[in-house]
Short mmCIF file of C-alpha atoms in Angstrom, two decimals:
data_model
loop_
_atom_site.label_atom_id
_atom_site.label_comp_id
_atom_site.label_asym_id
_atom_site.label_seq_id
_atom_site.Cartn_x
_atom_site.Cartn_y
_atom_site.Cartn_z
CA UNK Y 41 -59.38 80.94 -29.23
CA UNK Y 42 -62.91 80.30 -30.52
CA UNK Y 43 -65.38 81.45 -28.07
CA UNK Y 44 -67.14 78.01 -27.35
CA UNK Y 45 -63.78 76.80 -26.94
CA UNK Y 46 -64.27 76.71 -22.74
CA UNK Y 47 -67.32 74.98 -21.96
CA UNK Y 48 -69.00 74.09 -18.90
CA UNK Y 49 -70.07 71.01 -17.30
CA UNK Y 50 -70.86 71.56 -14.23
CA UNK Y 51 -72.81 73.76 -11.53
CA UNK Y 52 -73.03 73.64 -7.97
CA UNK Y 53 -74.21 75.27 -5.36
CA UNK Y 54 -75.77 76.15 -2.02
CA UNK Y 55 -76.63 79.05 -0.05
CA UNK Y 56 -79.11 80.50 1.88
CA UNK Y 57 -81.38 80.62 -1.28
CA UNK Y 58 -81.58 76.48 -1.53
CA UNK Y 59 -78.95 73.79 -0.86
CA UNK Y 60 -79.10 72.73 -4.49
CA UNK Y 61 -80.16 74.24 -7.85
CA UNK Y 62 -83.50 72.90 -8.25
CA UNK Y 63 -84.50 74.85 -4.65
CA UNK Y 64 -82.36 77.86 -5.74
CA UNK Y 65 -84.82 78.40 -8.94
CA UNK Y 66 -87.85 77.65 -6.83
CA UNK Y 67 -86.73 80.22 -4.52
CA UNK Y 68 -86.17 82.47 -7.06
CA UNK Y 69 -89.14 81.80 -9.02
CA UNK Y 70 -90.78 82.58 -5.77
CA UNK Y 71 -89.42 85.78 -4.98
CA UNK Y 72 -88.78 84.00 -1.67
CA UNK Y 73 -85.57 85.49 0.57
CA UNK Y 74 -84.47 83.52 3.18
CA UNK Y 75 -83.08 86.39 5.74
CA UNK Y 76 -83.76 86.40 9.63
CA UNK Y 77 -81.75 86.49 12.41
CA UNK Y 78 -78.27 84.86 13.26
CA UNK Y 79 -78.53 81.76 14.80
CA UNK Y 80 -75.17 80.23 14.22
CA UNK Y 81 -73.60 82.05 17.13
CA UNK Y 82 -74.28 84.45 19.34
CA UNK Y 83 -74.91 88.38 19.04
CA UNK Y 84 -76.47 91.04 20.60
CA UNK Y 85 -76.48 92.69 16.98
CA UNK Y 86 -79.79 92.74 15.76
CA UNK Y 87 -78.79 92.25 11.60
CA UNK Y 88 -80.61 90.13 9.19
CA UNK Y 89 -78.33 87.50 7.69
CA UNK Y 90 -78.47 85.08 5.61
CA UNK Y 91 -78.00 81.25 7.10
CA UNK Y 92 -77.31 77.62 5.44
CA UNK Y 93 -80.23 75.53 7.19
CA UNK Y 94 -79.82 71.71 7.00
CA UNK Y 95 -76.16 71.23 6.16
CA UNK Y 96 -76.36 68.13 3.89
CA UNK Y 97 -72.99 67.65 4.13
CA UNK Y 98 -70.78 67.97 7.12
CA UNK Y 99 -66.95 66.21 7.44
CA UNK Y 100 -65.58 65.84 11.07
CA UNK Y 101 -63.12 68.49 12.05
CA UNK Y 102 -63.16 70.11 8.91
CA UNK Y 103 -64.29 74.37 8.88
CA UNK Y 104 -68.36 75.14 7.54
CA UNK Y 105 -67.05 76.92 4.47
CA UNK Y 106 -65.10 73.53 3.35
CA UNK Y 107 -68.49 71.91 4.33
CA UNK Y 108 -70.33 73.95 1.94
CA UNK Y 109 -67.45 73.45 -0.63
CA UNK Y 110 -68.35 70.01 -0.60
CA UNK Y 111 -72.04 70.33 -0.71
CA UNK Y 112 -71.61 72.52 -3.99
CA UNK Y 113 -68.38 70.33 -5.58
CA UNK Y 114 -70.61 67.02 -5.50
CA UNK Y 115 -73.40 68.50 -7.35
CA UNK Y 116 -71.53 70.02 -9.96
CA UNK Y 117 -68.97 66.36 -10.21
CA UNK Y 118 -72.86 64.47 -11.11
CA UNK Y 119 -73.65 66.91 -13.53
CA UNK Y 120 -70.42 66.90 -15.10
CA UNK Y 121 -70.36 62.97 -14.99
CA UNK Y 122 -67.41 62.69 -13.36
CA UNK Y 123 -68.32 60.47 -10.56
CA UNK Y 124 -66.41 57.66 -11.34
CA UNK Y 125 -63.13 59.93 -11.43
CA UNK Y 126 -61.25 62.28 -13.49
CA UNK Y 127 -59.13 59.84 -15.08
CA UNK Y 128 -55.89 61.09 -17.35
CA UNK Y 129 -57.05 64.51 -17.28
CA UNK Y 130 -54.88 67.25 -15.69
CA UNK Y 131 -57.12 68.85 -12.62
CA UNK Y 132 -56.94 72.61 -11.67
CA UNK Y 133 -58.69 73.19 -8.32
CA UNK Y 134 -58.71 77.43 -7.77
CA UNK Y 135 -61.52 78.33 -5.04
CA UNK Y 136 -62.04 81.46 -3.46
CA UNK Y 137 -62.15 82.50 0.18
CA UNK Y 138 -62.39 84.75 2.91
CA UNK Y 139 -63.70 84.11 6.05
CA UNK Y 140 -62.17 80.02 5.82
CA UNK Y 141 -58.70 82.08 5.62
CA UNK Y 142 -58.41 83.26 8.78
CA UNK Y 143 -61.16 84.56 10.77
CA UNK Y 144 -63.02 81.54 11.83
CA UNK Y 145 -61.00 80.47 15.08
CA UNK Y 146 -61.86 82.66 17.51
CA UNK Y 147 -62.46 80.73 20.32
CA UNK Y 148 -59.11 79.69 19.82
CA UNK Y 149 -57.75 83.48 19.91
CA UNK Y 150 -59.85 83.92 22.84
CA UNK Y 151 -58.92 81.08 24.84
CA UNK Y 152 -55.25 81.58 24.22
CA UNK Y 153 -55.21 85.24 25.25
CA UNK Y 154 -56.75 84.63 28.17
CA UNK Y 155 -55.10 81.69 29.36
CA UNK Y 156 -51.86 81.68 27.43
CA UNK Y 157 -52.61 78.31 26.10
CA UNK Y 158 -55.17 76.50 23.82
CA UNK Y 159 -55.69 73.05 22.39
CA UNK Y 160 -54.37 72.74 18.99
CA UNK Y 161 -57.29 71.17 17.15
CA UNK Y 162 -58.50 74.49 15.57
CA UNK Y 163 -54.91 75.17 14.12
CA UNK Y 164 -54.89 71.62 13.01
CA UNK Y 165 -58.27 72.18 11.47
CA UNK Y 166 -57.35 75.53 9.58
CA UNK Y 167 -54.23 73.66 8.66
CA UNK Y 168 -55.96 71.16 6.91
CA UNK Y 169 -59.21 72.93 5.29
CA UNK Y 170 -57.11 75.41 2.55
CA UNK Y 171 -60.47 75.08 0.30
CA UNK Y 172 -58.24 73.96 -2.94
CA UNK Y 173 -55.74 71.45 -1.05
CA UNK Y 174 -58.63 69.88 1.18
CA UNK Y 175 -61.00 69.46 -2.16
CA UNK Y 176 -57.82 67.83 -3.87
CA UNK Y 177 -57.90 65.13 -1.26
CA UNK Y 178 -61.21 64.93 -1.19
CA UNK Y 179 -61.36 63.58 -4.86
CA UNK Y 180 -58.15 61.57 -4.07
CA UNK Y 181 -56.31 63.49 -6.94
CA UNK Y 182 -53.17 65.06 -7.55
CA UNK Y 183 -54.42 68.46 -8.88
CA UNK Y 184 -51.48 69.93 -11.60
CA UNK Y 185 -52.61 72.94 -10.16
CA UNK Y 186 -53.91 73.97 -6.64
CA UNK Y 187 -54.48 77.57 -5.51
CA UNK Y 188 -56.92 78.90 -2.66
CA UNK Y 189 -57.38 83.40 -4.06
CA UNK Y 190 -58.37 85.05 -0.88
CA UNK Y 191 -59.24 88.78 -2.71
CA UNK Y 192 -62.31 89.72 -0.42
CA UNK Y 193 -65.24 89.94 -2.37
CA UNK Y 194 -63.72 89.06 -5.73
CA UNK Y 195 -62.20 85.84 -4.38
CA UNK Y 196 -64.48 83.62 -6.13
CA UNK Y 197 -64.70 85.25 -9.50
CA UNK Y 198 -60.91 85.53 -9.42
CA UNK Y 199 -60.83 82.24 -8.58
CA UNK Y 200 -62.72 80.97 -12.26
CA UNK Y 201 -60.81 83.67 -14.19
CA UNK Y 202 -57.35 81.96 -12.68
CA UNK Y 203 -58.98 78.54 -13.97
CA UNK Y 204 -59.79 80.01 -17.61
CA UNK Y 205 -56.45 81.51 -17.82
CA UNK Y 206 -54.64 77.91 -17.00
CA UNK Y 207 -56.98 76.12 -19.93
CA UNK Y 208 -56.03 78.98 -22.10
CA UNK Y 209 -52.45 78.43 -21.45
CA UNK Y 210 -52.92 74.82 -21.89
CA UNK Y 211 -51.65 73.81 -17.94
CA UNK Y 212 -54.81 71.86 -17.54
CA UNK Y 213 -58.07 69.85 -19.34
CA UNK Y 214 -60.39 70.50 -16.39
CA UNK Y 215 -60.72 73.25 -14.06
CA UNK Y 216 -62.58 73.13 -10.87
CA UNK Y 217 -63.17 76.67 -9.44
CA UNK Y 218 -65.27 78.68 -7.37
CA UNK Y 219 -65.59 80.23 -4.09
CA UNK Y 220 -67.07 79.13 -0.57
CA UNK Y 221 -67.17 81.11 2.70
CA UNK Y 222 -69.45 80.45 6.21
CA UNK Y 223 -71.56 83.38 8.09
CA UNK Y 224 -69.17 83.85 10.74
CA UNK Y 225 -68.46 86.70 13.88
CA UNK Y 226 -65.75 88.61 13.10
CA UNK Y 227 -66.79 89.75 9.31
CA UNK Y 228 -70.15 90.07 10.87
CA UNK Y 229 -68.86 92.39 13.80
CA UNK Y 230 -66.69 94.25 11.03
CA UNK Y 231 -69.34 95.15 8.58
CA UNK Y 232 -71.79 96.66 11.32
CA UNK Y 233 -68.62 98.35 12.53
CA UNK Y 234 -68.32 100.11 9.26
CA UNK Y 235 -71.74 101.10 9.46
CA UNK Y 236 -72.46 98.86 6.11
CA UNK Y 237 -75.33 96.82 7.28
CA UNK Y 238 -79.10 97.12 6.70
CA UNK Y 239 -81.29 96.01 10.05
CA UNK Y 240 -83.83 95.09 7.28
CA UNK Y 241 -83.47 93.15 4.29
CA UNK Y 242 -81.52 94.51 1.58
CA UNK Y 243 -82.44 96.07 -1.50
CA UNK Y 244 -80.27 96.88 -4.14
CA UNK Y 245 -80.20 99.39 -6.26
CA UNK Y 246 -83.46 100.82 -4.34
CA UNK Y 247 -83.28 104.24 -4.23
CA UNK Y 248 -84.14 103.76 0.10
CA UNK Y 249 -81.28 101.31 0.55
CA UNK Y 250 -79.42 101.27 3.59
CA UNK Y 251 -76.34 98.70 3.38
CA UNK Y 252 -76.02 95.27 3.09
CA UNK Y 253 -76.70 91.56 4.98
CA UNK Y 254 -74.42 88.91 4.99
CA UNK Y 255 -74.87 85.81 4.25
CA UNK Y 256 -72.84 82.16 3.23
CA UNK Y 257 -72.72 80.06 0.80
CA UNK Y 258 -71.01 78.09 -1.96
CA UNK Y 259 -70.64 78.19 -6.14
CA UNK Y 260 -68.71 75.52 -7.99
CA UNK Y 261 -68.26 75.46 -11.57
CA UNK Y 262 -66.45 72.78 -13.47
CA UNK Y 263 -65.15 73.79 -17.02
CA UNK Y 264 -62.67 72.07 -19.67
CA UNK Y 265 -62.11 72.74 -23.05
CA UNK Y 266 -64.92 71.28 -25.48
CA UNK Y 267 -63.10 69.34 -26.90
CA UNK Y 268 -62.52 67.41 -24.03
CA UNK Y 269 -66.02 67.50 -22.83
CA UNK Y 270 -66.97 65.99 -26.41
CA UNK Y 271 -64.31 63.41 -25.80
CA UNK Y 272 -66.26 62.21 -22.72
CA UNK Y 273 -69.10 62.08 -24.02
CA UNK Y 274 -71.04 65.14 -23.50
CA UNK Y 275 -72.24 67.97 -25.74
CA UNK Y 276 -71.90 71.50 -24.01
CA UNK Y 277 -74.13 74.18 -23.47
CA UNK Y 278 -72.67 77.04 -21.49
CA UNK Y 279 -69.29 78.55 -22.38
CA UNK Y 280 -67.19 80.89 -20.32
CA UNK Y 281 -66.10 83.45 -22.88
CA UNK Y 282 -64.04 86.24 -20.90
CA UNK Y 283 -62.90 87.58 -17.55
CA UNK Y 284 -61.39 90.99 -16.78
CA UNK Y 285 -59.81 91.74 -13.29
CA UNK Y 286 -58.97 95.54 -12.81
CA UNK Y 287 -57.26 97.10 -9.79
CA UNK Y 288 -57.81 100.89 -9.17
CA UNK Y 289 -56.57 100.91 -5.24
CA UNK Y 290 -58.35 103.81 -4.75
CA UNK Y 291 -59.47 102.79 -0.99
CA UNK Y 292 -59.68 100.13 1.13
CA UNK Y 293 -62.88 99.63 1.45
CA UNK Y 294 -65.32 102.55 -0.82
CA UNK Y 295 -65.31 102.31 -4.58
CA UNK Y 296 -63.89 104.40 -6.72
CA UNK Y 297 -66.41 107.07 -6.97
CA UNK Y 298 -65.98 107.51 -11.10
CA UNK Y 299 -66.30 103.30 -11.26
CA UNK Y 300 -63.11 103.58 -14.07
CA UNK Y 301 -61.76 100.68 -12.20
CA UNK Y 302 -65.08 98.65 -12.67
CA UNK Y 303 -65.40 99.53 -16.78
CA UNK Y 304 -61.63 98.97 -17.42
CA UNK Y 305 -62.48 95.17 -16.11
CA UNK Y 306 -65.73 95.37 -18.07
CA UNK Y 307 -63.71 96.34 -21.09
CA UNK Y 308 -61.00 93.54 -20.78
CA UNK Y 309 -63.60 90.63 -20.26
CA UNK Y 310 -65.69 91.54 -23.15
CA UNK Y 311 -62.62 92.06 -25.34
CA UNK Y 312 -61.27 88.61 -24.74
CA UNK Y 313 -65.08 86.99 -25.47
CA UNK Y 314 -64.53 88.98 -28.63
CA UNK Y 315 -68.08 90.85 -27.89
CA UNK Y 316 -69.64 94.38 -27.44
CA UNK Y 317 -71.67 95.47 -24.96
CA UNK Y 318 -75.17 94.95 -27.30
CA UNK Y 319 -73.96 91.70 -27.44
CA UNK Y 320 -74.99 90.95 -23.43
CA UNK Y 321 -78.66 90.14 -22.72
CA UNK Y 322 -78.16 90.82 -18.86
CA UNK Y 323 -76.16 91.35 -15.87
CA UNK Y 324 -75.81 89.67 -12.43
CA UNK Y 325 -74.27 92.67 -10.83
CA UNK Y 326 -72.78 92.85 -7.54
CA UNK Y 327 -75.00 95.17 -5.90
CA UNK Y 328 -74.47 94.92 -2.26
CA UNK Y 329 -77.28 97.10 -1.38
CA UNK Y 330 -74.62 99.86 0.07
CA UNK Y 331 -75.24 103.38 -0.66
CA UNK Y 332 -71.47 103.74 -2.40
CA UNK Y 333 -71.50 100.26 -4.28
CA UNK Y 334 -74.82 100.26 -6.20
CA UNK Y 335 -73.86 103.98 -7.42
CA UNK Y 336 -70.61 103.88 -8.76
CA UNK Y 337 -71.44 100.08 -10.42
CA UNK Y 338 -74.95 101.10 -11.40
CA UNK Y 339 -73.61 104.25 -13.27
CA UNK Y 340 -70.73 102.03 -14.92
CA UNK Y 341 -73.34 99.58 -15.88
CA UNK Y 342 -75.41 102.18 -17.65
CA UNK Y 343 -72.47 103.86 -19.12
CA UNK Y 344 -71.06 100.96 -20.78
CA UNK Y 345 -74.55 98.84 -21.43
CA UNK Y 346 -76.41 101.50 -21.96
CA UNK Y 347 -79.72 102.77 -19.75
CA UNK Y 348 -82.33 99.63 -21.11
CA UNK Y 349 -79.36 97.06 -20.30
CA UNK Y 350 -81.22 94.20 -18.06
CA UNK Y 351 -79.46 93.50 -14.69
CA UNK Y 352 -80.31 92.57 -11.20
CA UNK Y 353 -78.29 91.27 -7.74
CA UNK Y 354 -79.15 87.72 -6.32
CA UNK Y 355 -77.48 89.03 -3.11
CA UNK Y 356 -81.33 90.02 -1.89
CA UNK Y 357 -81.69 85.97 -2.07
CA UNK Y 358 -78.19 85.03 -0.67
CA UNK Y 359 -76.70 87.99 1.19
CA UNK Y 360 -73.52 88.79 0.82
CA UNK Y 361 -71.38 85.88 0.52
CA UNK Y 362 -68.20 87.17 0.62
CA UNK Y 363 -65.47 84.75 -1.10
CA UNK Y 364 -68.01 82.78 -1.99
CA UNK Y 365 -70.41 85.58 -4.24
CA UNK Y 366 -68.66 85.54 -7.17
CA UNK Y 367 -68.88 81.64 -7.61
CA UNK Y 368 -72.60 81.73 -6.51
CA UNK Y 369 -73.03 84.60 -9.20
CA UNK Y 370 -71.62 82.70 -11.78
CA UNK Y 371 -73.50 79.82 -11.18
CA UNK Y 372 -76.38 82.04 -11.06
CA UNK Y 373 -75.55 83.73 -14.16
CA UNK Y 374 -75.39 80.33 -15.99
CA UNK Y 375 -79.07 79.68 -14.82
CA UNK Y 376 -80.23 82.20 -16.00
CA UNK Y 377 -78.96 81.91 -19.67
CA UNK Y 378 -79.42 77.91 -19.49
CA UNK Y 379 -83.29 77.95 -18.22
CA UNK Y 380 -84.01 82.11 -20.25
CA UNK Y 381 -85.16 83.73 -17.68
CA UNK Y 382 -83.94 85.58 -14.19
CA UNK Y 383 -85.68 86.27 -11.37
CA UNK Y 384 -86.93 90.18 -10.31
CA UNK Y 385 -84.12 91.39 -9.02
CA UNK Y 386 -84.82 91.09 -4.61
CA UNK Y 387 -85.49 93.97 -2.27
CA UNK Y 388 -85.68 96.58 -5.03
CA UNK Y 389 -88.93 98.86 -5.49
CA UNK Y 390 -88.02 102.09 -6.18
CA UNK Y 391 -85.89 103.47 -8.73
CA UNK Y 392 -82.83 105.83 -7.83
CA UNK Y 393 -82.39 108.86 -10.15
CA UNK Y 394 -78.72 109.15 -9.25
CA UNK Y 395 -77.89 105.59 -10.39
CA UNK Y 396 -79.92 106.53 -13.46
CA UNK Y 397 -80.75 102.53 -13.96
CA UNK Y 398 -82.56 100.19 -12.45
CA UNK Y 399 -83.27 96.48 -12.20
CA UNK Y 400 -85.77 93.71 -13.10
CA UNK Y 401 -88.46 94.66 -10.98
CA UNK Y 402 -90.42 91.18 -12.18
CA UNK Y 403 -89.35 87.40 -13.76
CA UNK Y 404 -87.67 88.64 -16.97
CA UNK Y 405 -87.06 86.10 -19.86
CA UNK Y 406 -83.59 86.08 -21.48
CA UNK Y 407 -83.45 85.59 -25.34
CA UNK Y 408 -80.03 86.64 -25.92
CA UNK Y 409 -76.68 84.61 -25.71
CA UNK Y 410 -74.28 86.25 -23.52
CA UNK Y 411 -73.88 87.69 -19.72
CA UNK Y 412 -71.78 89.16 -17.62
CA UNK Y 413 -71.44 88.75 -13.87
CA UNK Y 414 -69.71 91.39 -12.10
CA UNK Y 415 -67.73 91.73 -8.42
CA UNK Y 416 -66.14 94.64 -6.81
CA UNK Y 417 -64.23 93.77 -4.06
CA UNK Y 418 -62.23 95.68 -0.79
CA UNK Y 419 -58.75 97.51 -1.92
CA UNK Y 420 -60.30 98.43 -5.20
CA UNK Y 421 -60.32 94.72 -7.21
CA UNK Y 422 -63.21 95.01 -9.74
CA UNK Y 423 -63.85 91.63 -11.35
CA UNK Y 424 -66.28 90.71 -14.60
CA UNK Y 425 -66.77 87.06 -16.34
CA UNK Y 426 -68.58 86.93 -19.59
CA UNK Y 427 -70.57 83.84 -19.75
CA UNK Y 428 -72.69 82.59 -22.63
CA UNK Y 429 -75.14 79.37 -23.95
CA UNK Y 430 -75.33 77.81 -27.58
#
């Protein structure tokens, strides 16, 4: 299949960073990072994270992650010009979760344990906001395909790799995918418990890191074969070319310390774009700022890129978004080849010997065609798209 077969026509998405794209690459452009404390619930943990301010879009009784789903689906529906509808076309909704999967009712689980009842409404509401299912009949269609991926930290990049795979296969002509999840208590309460989070703001790759902050958030992409996209009218520019997924099991929550799991992804995305390594111009890399992640990816990265290879992680902008990072990174990703440039990479100042690589340390134009945007997730998933402009 040619590689500009798979185009994409549309981008949304919100996070702590801007509720749109146009305040996403002013952020960026700005070096400016959002963080501070929590103020959508109540903690006595003292953690930066970063917050959605200003929910443009809020549904009654529906969950904040299917809140910022919509925020992020109707930006990338007006870019794609499908506001009047989808028409004939077959539909594939595949979004990525976490949080919105099962750890966002605990008042519920509190209520009921200590009382032995509860009312019903936050069942009812999980019930009814499965991310895929609740955007289907939000559009009022009847998706051929429909599929919520709740693989931790990979959800969201699984989630567009699941979408390229049905166009591929020719089960759809339009894919929406993605990922969305909401800052919420318990993964908040989890991460500090694994002794994971920063009490400043994060910085990747630094060689002083000290863990992560979380944050929340929402990336959209809509995609269909060109041929389609021609059909409607509009010319592409951005392509998704390849996707690997990789599962090494190693632990359930560190890296594999030799990153084999991470490079055998690498390996299968850019084989499918048909590409080499030279070939990529930069990386949006996970880089969660955690001692364990940034090593073992950095010292993939620079084994299979090679030590000048330009890369940097938005997550000092978003935090760490969870289901929802490896839609945000994609959209990201696409930014940065549609507009040639990406932003110095947040947080970071000094370089790490052991990692061996470091990344954009200042506003870095892009010349070349392709990138790659890479996730690692809990139990060992290691995810990679290959995404490239005209």
């Amino acid at each position: 299949m040619p590689a500009t077969d798979i185009a994409i026509t549309g981008l949304g998405a919100i996070s702590a960073a801007g509720n749109n794209l146009q305040e996403t690459r002013q952020s960026f452009a700005a070096g400016l990072r959002n963080g501070g404390p929590v103020e959508l619930f109540e903690t006595s943990l003292e953690y930066p994270a970063f917050e959605v301010k200003n929910l443009p879009f809020e549904t009654p009784n529906s969950m904040r992650s299917l809140n910022l789903a919509f925020c992020s689906l109707q930006q990338a529906i007006e870019e794609a010009k499908l506001d009047a509808g989808f028409g004939d076309l077959r539909v594939g909704i595949c979004l990525g979760t976490t949080v919105a999967s099962q750890l966002n009712d605990t008042d519920f689980y509190r209520e009921y344990k200590t009382t032995g009842s509860a009312p019903m409404g936050s069942v009812d509401r999980y019930l009814n906001s499965n991310l895929a299912y609740a955007i289907s009949k939000f559009l009022k269609i009847r998706a051929r395909l429909c599929t919520t991926i709740v693989n931790a930290c990979s959800s969201g990049t699984d989630a567009i790799g699941t979408g390229l795979s049905w166009l591929r296969n020719n089960y759809c002509d339009l894919v929406i995918a993605g990922g969305a999840d909401e800052l919420n208590r318990v993964p908040y309460d989890g991460f500090g418990a694994l002794s994971v989070v920063s009490k400043d703001l994060c910085a990747p790759f630094d060689a002083n890191r000290s863990g992560l902050n979380l944050g929340e958030g929402a990336g959209i992409i809509i995609f269909e074969r060109s041929s389609t996209a021609l059909d409607r009218g509009i010319k592409p520019s951005l392509f998704i070319n390849g996707y690997g997924l990789a599962a090494d099991a190693y632990h359930l929550t560190a890296p594999r310390p030799d990153g084999s799991g991470l490079e055998q992804a690498l390996s299968f995305a850019l084989a499918q774009a048909q590409i080499q390594p030279k070939d990529v111009s930069f990386i949006n890399a996970h880089g969660t700022a955690t001692k364990d992640n940034d090593l073992v990816e950095g010292k993939a990265l620079g084994r299979v890129f090679g030590s000048e290879i330009k890369f940097l992680s938005t997550k000092g902008f978003t935090g760490h978004t969870l289901g929802a990072a490896g839609g945000l990174e994609a959209v990201f990703t696409c930014m940065g080849l549609k507009d040639g440039w990406v932003p110095a990479s947040p947080g970071f100042t000094t370089r790490d010997p052991e990692i061996g690589i470091a990344p954009v340390s200042q506003k870095t134009k892009i010349s070349g065609r392709y990138a790659v945007s890479t996730s690692l997730a809990f139990g060992g998933n290691n995810s990679a798209l290959v995404i490239s402009r005209s």
